[in-house]
Coordinates of C-alpha atoms in Angstrom, one line a residue:
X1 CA -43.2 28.8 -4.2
X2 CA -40.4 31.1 -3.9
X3 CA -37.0 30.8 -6.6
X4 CA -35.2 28.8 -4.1
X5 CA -37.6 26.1 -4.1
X6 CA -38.7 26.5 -8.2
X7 CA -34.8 26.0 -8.6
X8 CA -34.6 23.0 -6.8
X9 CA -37.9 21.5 -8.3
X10 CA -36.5 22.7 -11.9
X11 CA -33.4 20.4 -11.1
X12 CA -35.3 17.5 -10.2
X13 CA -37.2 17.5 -12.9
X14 CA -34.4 18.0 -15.4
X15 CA -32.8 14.7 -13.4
X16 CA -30.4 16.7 -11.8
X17 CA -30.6 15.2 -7.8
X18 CA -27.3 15.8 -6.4
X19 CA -26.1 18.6 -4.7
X20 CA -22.2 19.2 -3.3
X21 CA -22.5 22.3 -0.9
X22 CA -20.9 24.7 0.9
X23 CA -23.8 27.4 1.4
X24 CA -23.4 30.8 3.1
X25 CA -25.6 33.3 4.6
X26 CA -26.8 34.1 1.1
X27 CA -28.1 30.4 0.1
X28 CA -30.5 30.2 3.6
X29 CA -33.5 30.0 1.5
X30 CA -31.7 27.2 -1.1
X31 CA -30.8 25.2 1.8
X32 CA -34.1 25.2 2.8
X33 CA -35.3 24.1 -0.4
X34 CA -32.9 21.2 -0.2
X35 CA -35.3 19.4 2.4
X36 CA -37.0 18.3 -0.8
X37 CA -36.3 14.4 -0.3
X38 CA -35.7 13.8 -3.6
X39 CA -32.5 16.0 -3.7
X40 CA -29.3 13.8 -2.1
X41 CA -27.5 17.2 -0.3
X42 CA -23.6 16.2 0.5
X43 CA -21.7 18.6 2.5
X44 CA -18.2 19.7 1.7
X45 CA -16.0 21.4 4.1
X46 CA -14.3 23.1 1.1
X47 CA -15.4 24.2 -2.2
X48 CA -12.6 22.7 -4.2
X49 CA -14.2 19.3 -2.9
X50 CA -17.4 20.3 -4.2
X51 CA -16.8 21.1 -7.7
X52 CA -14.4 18.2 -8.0
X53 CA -17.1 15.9 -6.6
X54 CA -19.2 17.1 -8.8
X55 CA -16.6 16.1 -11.4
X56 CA -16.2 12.7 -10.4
X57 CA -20.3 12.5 -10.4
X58 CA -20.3 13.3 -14.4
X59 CA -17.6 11.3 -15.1
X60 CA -18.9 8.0 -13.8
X61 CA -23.0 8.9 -14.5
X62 CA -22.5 11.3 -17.5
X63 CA -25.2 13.4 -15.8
X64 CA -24.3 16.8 -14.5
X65 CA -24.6 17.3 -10.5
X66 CA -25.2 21.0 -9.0
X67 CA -22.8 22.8 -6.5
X68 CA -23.7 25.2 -4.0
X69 CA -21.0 28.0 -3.4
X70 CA -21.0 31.2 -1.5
X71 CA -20.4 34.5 -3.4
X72 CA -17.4 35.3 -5.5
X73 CA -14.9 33.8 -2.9
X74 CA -16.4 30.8 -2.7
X75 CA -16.8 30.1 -6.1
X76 CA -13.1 31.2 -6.5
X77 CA -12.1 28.5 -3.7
X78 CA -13.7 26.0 -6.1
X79 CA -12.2 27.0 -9.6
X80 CA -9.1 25.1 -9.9
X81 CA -11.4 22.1 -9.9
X82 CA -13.9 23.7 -12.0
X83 CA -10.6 24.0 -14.2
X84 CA -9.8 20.4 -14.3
X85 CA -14.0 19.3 -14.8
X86 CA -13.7 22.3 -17.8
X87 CA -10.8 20.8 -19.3
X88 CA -12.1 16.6 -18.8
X89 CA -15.3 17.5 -20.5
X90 CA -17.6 17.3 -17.5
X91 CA -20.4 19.1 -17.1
X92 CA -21.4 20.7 -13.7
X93 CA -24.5 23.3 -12.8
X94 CA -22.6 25.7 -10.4
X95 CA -25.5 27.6 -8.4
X96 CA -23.6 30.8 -6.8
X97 CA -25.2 32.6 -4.3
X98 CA -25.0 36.0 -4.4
X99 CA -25.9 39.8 -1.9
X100 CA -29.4 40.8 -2.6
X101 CA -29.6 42.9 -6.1
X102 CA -30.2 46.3 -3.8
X103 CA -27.0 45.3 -1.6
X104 CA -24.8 44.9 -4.2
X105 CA -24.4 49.0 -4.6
X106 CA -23.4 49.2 -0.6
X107 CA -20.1 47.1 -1.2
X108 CA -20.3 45.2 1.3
X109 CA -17.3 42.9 2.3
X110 CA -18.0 39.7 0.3
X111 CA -19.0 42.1 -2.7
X112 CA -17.0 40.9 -5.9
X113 CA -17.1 41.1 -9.4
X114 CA -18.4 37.7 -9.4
X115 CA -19.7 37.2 -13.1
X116 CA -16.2 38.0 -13.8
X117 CA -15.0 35.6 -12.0
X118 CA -17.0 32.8 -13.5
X119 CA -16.8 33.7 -16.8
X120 CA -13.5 32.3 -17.9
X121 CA -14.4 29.2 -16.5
X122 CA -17.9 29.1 -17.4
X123 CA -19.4 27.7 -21.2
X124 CA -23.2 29.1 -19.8
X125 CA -23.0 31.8 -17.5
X126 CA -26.4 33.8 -16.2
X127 CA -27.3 36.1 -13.1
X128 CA -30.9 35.4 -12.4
X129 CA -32.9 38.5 -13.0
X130 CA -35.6 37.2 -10.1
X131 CA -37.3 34.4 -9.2
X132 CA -39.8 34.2 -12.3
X133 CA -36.8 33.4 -14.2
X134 CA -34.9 31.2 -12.8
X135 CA -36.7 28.0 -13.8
X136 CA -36.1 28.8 -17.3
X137 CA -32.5 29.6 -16.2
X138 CA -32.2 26.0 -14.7
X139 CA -33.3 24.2 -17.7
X140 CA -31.2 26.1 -19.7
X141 CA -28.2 25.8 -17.5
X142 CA -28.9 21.7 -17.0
X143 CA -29.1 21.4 -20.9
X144 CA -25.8 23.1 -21.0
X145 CA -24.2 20.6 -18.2
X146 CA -25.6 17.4 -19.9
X147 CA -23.4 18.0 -23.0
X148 CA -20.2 18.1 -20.9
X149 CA -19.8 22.1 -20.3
X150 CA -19.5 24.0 -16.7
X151 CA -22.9 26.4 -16.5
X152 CA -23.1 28.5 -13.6
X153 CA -26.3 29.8 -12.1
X154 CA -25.5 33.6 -9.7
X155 CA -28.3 33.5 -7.3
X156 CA -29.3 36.8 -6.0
X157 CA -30.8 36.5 -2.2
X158 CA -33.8 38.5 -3.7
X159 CA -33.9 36.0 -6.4
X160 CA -33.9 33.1 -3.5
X161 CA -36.7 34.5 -1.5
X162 CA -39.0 36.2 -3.8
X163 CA -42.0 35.0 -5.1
X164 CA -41.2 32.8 -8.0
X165 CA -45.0 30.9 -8.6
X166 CA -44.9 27.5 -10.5
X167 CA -42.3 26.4 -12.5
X168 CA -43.1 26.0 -16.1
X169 CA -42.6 22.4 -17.7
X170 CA -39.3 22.5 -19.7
X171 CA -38.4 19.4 -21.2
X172 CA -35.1 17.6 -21.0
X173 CA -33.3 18.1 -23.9
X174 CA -30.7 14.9 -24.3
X175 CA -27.7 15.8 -26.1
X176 CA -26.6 14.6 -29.1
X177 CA -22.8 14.1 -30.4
X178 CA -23.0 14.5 -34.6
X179 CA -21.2 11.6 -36.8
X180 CA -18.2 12.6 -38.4
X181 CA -18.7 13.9 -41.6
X182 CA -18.4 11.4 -44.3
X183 CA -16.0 13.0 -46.2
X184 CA -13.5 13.2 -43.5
X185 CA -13.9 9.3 -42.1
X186 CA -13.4 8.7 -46.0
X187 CA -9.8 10.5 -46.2
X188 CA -8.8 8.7 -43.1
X189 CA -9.6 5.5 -44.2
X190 CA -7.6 6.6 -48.0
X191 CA -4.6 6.6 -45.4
X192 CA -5.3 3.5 -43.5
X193 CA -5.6 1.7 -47.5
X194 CA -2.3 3.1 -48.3
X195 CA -0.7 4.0 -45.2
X196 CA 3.0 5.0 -46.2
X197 CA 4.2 4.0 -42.7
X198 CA 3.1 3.1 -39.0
X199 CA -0.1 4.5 -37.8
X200 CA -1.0 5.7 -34.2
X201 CA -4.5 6.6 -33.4
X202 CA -5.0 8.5 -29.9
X203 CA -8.6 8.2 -28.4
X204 CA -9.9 10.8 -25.9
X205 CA -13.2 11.4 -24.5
X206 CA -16.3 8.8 -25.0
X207 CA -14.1 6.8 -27.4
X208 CA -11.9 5.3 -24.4
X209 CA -15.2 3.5 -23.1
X210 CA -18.1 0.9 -23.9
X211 CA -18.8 0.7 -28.1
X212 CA -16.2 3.6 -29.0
X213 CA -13.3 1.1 -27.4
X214 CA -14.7 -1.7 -29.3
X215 CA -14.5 -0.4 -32.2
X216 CA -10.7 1.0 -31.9
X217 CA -10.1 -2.5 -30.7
X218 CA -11.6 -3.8 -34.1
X219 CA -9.4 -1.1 -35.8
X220 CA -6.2 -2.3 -34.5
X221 CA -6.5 -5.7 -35.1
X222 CA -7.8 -5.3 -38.6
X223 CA -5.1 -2.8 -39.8
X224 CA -2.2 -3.5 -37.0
X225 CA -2.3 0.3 -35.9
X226 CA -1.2 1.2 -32.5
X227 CA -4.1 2.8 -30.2
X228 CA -3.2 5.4 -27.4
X229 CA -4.2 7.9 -24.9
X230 CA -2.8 11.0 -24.2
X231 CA -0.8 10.9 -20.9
X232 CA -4.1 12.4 -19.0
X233 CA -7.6 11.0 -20.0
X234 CA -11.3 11.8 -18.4
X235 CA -12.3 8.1 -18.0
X236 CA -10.7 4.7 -19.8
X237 CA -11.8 1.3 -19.0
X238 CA -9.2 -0.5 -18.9
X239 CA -7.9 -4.1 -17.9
X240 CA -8.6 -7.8 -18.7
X241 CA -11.0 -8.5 -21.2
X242 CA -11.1 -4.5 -22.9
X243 CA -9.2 -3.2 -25.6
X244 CA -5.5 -1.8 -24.3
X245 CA -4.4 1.5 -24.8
X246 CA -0.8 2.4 -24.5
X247 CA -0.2 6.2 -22.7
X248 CA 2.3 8.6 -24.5
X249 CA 4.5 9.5 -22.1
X250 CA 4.5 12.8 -20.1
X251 CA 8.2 14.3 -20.7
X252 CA 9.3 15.7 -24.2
X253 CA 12.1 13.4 -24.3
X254 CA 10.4 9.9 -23.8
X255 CA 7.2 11.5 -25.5
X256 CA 9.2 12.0 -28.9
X257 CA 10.5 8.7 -28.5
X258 CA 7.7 6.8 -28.2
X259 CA 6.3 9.2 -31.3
X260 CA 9.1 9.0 -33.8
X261 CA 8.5 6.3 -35.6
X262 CA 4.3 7.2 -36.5
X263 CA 4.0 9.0 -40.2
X264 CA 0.4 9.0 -39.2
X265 CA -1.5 9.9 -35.9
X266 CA -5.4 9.6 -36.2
X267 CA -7.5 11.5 -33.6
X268 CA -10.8 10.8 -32.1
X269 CA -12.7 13.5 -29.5
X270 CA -8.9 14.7 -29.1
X271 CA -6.2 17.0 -30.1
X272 CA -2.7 15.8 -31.7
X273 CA 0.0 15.5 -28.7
X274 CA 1.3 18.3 -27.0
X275 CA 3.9 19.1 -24.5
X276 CA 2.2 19.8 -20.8
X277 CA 4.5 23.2 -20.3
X278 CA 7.4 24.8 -23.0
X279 CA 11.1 23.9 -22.1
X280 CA 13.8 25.5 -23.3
X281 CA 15.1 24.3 -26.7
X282 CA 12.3 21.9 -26.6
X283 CA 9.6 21.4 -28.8
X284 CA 5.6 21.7 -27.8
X285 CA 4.3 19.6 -30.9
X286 CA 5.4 16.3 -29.6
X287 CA 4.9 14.6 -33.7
X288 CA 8.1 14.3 -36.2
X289 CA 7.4 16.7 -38.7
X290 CA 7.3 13.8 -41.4
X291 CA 4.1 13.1 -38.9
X292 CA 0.3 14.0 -40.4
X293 CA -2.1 13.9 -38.1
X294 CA -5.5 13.1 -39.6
X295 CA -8.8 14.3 -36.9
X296 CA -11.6 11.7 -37.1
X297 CA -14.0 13.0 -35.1
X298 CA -13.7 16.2 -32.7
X299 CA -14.3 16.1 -29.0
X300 CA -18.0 17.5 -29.5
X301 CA -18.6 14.7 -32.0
X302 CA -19.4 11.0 -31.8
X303 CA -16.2 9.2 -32.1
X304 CA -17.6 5.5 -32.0
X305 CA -20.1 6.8 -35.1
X306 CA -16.8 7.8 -36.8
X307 CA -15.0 4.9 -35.9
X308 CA -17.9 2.6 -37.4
X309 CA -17.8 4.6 -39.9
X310 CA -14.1 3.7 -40.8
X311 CA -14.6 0.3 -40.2
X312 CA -17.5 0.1 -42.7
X313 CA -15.0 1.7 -45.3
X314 CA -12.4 -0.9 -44.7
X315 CA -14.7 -4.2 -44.5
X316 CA -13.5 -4.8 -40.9
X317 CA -17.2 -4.5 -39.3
X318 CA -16.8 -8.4 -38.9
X319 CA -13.2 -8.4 -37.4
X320 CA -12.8 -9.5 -33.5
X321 CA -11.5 -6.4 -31.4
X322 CA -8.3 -6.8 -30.1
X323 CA -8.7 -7.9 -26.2
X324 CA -5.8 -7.6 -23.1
X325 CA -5.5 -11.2 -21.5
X326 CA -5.4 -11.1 -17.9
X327 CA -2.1 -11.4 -16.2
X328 CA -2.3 -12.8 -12.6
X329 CA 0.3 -10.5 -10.8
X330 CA 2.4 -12.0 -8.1
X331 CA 2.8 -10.1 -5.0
X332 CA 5.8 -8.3 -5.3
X333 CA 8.4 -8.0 -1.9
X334 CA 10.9 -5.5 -0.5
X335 CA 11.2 -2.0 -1.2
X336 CA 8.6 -0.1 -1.8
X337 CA 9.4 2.1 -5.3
X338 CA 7.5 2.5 -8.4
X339 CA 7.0 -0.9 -9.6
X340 CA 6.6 -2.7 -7.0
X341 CA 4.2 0.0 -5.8
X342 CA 2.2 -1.1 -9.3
X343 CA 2.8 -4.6 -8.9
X344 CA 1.2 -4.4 -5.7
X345 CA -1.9 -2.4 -7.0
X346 CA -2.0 -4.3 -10.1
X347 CA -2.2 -8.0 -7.6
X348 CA -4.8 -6.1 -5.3
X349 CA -7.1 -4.5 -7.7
X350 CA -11.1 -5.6 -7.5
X351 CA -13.4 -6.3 -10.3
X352 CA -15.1 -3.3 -11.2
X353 CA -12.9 -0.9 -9.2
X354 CA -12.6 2.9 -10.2
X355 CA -8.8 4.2 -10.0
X356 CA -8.2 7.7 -9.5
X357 CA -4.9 8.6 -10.6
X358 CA -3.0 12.1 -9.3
X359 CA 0.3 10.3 -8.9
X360 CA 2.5 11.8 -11.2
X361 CA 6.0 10.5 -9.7
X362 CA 5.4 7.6 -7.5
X363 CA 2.5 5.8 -9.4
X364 CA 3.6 6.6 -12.7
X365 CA 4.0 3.0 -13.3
X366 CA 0.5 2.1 -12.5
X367 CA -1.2 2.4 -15.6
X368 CA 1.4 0.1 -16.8
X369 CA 1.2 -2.7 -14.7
X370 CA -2.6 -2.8 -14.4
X371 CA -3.2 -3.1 -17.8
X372 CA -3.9 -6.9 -17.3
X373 CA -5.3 -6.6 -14.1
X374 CA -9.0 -7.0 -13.1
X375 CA -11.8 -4.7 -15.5
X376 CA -11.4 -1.1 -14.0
X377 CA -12.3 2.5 -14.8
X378 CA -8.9 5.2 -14.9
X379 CA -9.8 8.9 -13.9
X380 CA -7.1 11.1 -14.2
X381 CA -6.3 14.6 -14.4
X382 CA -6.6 16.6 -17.2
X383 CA -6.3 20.0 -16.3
X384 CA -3.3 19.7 -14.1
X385 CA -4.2 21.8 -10.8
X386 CA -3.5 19.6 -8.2
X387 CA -6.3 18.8 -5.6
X388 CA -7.7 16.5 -7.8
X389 CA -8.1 12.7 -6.6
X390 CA -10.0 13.2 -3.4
X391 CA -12.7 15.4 -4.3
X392 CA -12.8 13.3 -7.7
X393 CA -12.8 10.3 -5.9
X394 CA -15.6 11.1 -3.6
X395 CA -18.4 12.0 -6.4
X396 CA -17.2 8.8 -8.1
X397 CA -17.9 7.3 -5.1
X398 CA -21.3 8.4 -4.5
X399 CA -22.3 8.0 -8.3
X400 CA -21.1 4.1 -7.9
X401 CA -21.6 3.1 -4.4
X402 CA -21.4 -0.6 -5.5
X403 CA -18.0 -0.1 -6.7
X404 CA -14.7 0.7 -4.3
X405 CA -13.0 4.0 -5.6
X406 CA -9.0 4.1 -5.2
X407 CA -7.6 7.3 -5.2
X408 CA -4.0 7.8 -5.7
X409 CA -2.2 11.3 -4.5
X410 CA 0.9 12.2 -3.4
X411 CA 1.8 14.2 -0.1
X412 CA 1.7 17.7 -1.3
X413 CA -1.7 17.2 -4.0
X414 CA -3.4 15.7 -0.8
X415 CA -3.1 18.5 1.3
X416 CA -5.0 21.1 -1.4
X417 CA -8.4 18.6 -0.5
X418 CA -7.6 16.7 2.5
X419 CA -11.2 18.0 4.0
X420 CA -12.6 15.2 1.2
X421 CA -12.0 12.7 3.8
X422 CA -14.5 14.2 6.1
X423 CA -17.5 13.9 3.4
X424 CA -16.0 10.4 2.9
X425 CA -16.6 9.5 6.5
X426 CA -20.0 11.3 6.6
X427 CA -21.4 9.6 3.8
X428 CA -19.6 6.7 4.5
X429 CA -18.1 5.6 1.1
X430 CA -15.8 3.2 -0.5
X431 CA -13.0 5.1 -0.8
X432 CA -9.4 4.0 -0.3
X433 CA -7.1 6.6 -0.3
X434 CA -3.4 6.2 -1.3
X435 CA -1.0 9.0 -0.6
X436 CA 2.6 8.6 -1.5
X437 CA 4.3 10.3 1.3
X438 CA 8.0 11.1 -0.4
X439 CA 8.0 14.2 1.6
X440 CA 8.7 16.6 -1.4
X441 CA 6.6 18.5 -4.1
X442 CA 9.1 15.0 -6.3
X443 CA 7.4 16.9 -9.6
X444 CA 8.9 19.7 -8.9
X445 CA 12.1 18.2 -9.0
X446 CA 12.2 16.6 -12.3
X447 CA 10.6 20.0 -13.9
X448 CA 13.5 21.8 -12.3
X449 CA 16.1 19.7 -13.8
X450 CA 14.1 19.8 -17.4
X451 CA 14.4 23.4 -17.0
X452 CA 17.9 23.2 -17.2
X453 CA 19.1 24.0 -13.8
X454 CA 22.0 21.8 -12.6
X455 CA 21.3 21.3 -9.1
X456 CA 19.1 22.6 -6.6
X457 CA 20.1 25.8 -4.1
X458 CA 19.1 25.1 -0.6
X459 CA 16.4 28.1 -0.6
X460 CA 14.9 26.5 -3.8
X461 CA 15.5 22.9 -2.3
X462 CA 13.3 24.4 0.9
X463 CA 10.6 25.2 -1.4
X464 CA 10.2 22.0 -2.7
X465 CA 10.5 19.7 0.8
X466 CA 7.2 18.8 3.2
X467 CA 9.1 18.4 6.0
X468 CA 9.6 20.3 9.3
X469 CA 7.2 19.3 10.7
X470 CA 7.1 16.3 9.0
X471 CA 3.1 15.8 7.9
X472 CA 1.1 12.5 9.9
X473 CA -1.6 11.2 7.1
X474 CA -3.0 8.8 9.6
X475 CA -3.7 10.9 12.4
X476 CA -5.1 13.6 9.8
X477 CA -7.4 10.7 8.8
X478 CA -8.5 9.7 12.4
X479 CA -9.1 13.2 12.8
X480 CA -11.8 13.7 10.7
X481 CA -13.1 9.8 10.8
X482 CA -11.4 7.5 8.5
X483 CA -9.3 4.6 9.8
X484 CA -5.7 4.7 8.5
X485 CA -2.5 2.6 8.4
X486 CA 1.3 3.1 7.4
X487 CA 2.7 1.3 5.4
X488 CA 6.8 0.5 4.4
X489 CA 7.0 -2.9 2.7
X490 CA 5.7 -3.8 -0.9
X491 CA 4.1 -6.6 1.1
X492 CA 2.8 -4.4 3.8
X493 CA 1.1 -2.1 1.1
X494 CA -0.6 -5.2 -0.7
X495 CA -2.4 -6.5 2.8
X496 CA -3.1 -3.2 3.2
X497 CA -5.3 -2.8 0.0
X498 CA -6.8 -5.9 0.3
X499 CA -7.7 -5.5 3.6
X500 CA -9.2 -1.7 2.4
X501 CA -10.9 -3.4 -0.6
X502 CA -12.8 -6.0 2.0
X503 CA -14.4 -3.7 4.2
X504 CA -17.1 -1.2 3.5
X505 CA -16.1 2.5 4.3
X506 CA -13.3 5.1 3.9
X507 CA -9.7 3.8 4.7
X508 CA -6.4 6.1 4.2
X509 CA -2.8 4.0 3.7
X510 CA 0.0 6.4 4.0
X511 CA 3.0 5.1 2.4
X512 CA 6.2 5.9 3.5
X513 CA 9.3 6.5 0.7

């Protein structure tokens, strides 16, 4: 057996059986270990749609997936989704292939300083030494992955094709997120007892989901607290019948609104509210500073424990969680815009359907108006490099074929990853893809504005337009196999989502602002 094939057995047997790849001449002898049938290989034209399937594996399986990537420039092709899987919490074995150790010295023109370049993005980073080791290194990367944290494997050709013998049995180690300690649930609950004024808590991580939202749903309706996200969240389940979670707004200005009235904000497996970039004369902390913020439990920790915990100090065990009625949404008419946009999603959505949200200007309504729509999952982007939905929306896809995926994009974040649509074709998977053709980096826009800048100068207009030529989403689609439509009307867009949501497959609507 050589270390390609103990690598890909090691995987297996630490129930890692996916594999998004985009191999080189250096990962010949991994690819051919891949023939092992119990490995699902998914090819990905590009590596950003690699690592962010592998995101959008994690987040709907909580069980890491492996990459393939091709030296140092492919692995920095697929960092700015390695960025956004960092920064959501999911966990990801990045196997890197790399020259032959007695190559390296020779320079050769793919040579890089390649543990450099996966360093800052990487929580378990190791160059196998040769094929003995790199069973041992598997495990050890794998254990890594299952708690949430990027680990990335450099594979050395020598490594690949050398003599590795059997693997060695090295048992799956299941993380485990620690309770709170009790001291802290206990001053939490002190302030809850005697609260001095309104009380926010903002859930992140595991607590948006299953027992963890059960329990904040519990809280609020025992003590009257408000419950909230931050603006971006890894997963939420959301919709009729779950607990509702209000969003705190992206800009400072509505953000400090929405915040001003809270003397207390309660975290679990998050941070207190920050702004997403510095503005002039504006603040980053987004509380009042008559405002204490209270952690419960911390992202590495078990934040329906600690919220049990709470409830168990208050007497509330018993209470019924709070629960969002469902509200059937008429089809809305007319222009399209941002609520009717939602209203249309919102009247369209099907049971069980994962939303992946990159939609910052044109669907910024949508978490909104859904609330009382059919159960769903949210995925959204918590790192902020754009690029995301598509690549996300294909691993969710894979991880829940039963399920149809909607990813939401806008013009400009859709062309990072269009090359997602391929694998979505290939594999044939329930994806519809939405992109908000406005014809403008919009974002941009606003931020320019918030900057201070009173209007824009046509060079710095130019830099923010997508137009000449003027970009044709469809035909991108048919090119690389996925039937697509236009769309102009509110009522246009609705047929066109049921009609996506009935049908098996990948389908594209390109709406048209």
């Amino acid at each position: 057996m050589n270390g390609a094939q103990s690598l890909v057995k090691t995987l297996l047997a630490q129930g890692v059986d996916m594999c998004f790849a985009n191999p080189g001449t250096s990962e010949m002898h991994f690819l051919a270990a891949l023939n092992n049938p119990a490995m699902r290989s998914v090819l990905c034209l590009f590596e950003g749609v690699a690592t962010g399937a592998a995101d959008g594996w994690f987040r709907m399986t909580d069980t890491p997936a492996s990459t393939l990537l091709h030296l140092g420039p492919g692995l920095a092709n697929g960092l700015a989704n390695v960025h956004n899987a960092r920064k959501a919490g999911s966990g990801m074995v990045n196997v890197v292939g790399d020259h032959a150790s007695n190559h390296l010295k020779y320079d050769a023109p793919l040579a890089s300083d390649l543990d450099g370049l996966a360093r800052p993005y990487s929580h378990w980073l190791r160059r196998a030494d040769g094929p003995h080791t790199i069973a041992t290194d598997v495990a050890r990367a794998t254990t890594a992955a299952r708690k949430g944290r990027i680990a990335t494997l450099i594979l050395p050709g020598d490594a690949s094709w050398g003599e590795a013998g059997d693997p060695p049995d090295c048992p799956i180690e299941t993380p485990v997120f620690h309770a709170p300690k009790p001291g802290r649930v206990d001053a939490v609950a002190k302030i809850f007892k005697n609260p001095e004024g309104p009380i926010l808590v903002i859930l992140g991580g595991r607590a948006c989901r299953g027992e963890g939202l059960q329990l904040a749903g519990k809280l609020a309706a025992a003590t009257g607290c408000r419950l909230a996200t931050q603006f971006f969240s890894g997963r939420i389940e959301r919709g009729a019948g779950r607990t509702p979670l209000e969003r705190i707004p992206y800009f400072v200005a509505p953000a400090l609104e929405f915040l001003k009235e809270f003397r207390h904000i309660v975290t679990v497996e998050t941070g207190e509210p920050v702004a997403f970039f510095s503005y002039p004369d504006s603040p980053s902390l987004l509380k009042p500073e008559s405002c204490d913020v209270h952690g419960l439990a911390e992202k590495d920790e078990d934040g329906a424990a600690g919220l049990d915990m709470l409830l168990d100090a208050l007497g509330a065990r018993t209470v019924a969680p709070k629960r969002q009625e469902r509200v059937e949404t008429p089809v809305p008419s007319g222009k399209l815009d941002p609520q009717t946009i939602a209203l249309a999603l919102a009247a369209a959505l099907p049971e069980n359907a994962i939303v992946v949200d990159e939609s910052l200007t044109t669907g910024r309504n949508a978490a909104g108006f859904t609330l009382g729509a059919a159960p769903h999952d949210m995925l959204q982007n918590m790192g902020g490099s754009i690029g995301f939905s598509t690549p996300v929306a294909t691993g969710a896809a894979l991880a829940r074929p039963d399920r149809r995926v909607i990813s939401m994009t806008g013009d400009g974040s859709a062309m990072y990853t269009i090359q997602s649509l391929w694998t979505q074709a290939r594999e044939n998977l329930n994806v519809t893809t939405i992109i908000f053709a406005n014809r403008a980096y919009q974002i941009l826009k606003a931020e320019y504005a918030n900057m201070g800048f009173p209007e824009l100068g046509p060079r710095a207009a130019a830099m923010m337009e997508i137009d000449r030529p003027t970009l044709d989403f469809v035909a991108l689609a048919k090119g690389m196999g996925v039937p697509g439509l236009k769309v102009a009307s509110a009522e246009a867009f609705f047929r066109a989502l049921q009609k996506s949501c009935a049908e098996p497959g990948p389908m594209l609507i390109e709406v048209c602002l």
